[in-house]
Short mmCIF file of C-alpha atoms in Angstrom, two decimals:
data_model
loop_
_atom_site.label_atom_id
_atom_site.label_comp_id
_atom_site.label_asym_id
_atom_site.label_seq_id
_atom_site.Cartn_x
_atom_site.Cartn_y
_atom_site.Cartn_z
CA GLY A 210 -7.56 -20.88 15.63
CA ILE A 211 -9.09 -18.18 12.60
CA GLN A 212 -10.04 -19.52 10.09
CA LEU A 213 -7.82 -19.85 6.40
CA THR A 214 -9.92 -17.94 4.29
CA THR A 215 -9.12 -14.46 7.34
CA LEU A 216 -5.95 -14.93 6.85
CA ALA A 217 -5.81 -15.03 3.63
CA CYS A 218 -8.24 -12.01 2.38
CA THR A 219 -5.72 -10.58 5.67
CA LEU A 220 -2.17 -11.10 3.26
CA ALA A 221 -3.60 -10.27 0.09
CA ILE A 222 -5.38 -7.08 1.58
CA VAL A 223 -1.80 -6.39 3.30
CA SER A 224 0.23 -7.54 0.36
CA ASP A 225 -1.25 -4.96 -2.24
CA VAL A 226 -1.83 -2.16 0.24
CA SER A 227 1.70 -2.43 0.90
CA GLY A 228 2.99 -2.63 -2.18
CA ASN A 229 2.54 0.93 -2.94
CA ALA A 230 4.63 2.46 -0.48
CA THR A 231 7.12 2.57 -2.55
CA PRO A 232 7.85 3.49 -5.37
CA ILE A 233 9.20 0.24 -6.62
CA GLY A 234 6.63 -1.59 -4.86
CA SER A 235 3.78 -1.52 -7.39
CA SER A 236 3.27 -1.53 -11.07
CA ALA A 237 1.06 1.94 -9.98
CA SER A 238 3.63 4.05 -8.15
CA VAL A 239 6.55 2.73 -10.42
CA VAL A 240 3.31 4.85 -13.63
CA GLY A 241 3.48 7.26 -11.59
CA VAL A 242 6.68 8.91 -10.64
CA ALA A 243 8.03 7.56 -15.03
CA ILE A 244 5.11 9.74 -15.96
CA ALA A 245 6.57 12.36 -12.92
CA ARG A 246 9.63 12.47 -14.45
CA LYS A 247 9.28 12.75 -17.32
CA ARG A 248 7.27 16.38 -17.29
CA GLY A 249 10.51 17.64 -15.74
CA THR A 250 9.68 16.61 -11.93
CA GLN A 251 12.27 14.30 -10.15
CA ILE A 252 10.75 12.24 -7.26
CA HIS A 253 12.74 11.06 -4.47
CA TRP A 254 13.48 7.79 -3.53
CA LYS A 255 12.43 9.28 0.94
CA GLU A 256 9.76 11.66 -0.86
CA TYR A 257 8.30 9.75 -1.94
CA CYS A 258 8.10 6.70 1.17
CA LYS A 259 7.38 10.34 2.97
CA ALA A 260 4.13 11.05 1.88
CA ALA A 261 2.82 7.44 1.21
CA PHE A 262 3.39 5.44 4.51
CA PRO A 263 0.97 7.33 5.89
CA ALA A 264 -2.04 6.40 3.27
CA MET A 265 -0.23 3.33 3.65
CA PHE A 266 -0.84 2.52 7.02
CA LEU A 267 -4.95 4.68 6.85
CA CYS A 268 -5.71 1.59 4.52
CA ILE A 269 -3.80 -1.33 6.04
CA ALA A 270 -5.77 0.27 9.14
CA VAL A 271 -9.55 0.79 7.01
CA ALA A 272 -9.07 -2.61 5.37
CA ASN A 273 -7.97 -4.46 8.62
CA ALA A 274 -11.44 -2.79 10.10
CA MET A 275 -13.33 -4.48 7.47
CA LEU A 276 -11.87 -7.67 8.23
CA VAL A 277 -12.86 -7.96 11.60
CA ALA A 278 -16.31 -6.55 11.18
CA ILE A 279 -16.83 -9.21 7.73
CA TYR A 280 -15.88 -11.88 9.79
CA LEU A 281 -15.24 -11.39 13.50
CA LEU A 282 -18.54 -9.98 14.69
#
């Protein structure tokens, strides 16, 4: 099977990146939404997720490619 190190790295990367997909999934997202609200811009949950999900999937794809290149090639 796959080594434990590879699985641990994959879990760490995916859990970190996927937190950015929602407004409450990471501290940076919470701060960004709070600053926008303070400046008069309301960001709704659906709007945020619509913009963040494609970026999250791209980051996960790049991270996956890097893990494959590092651990399997």
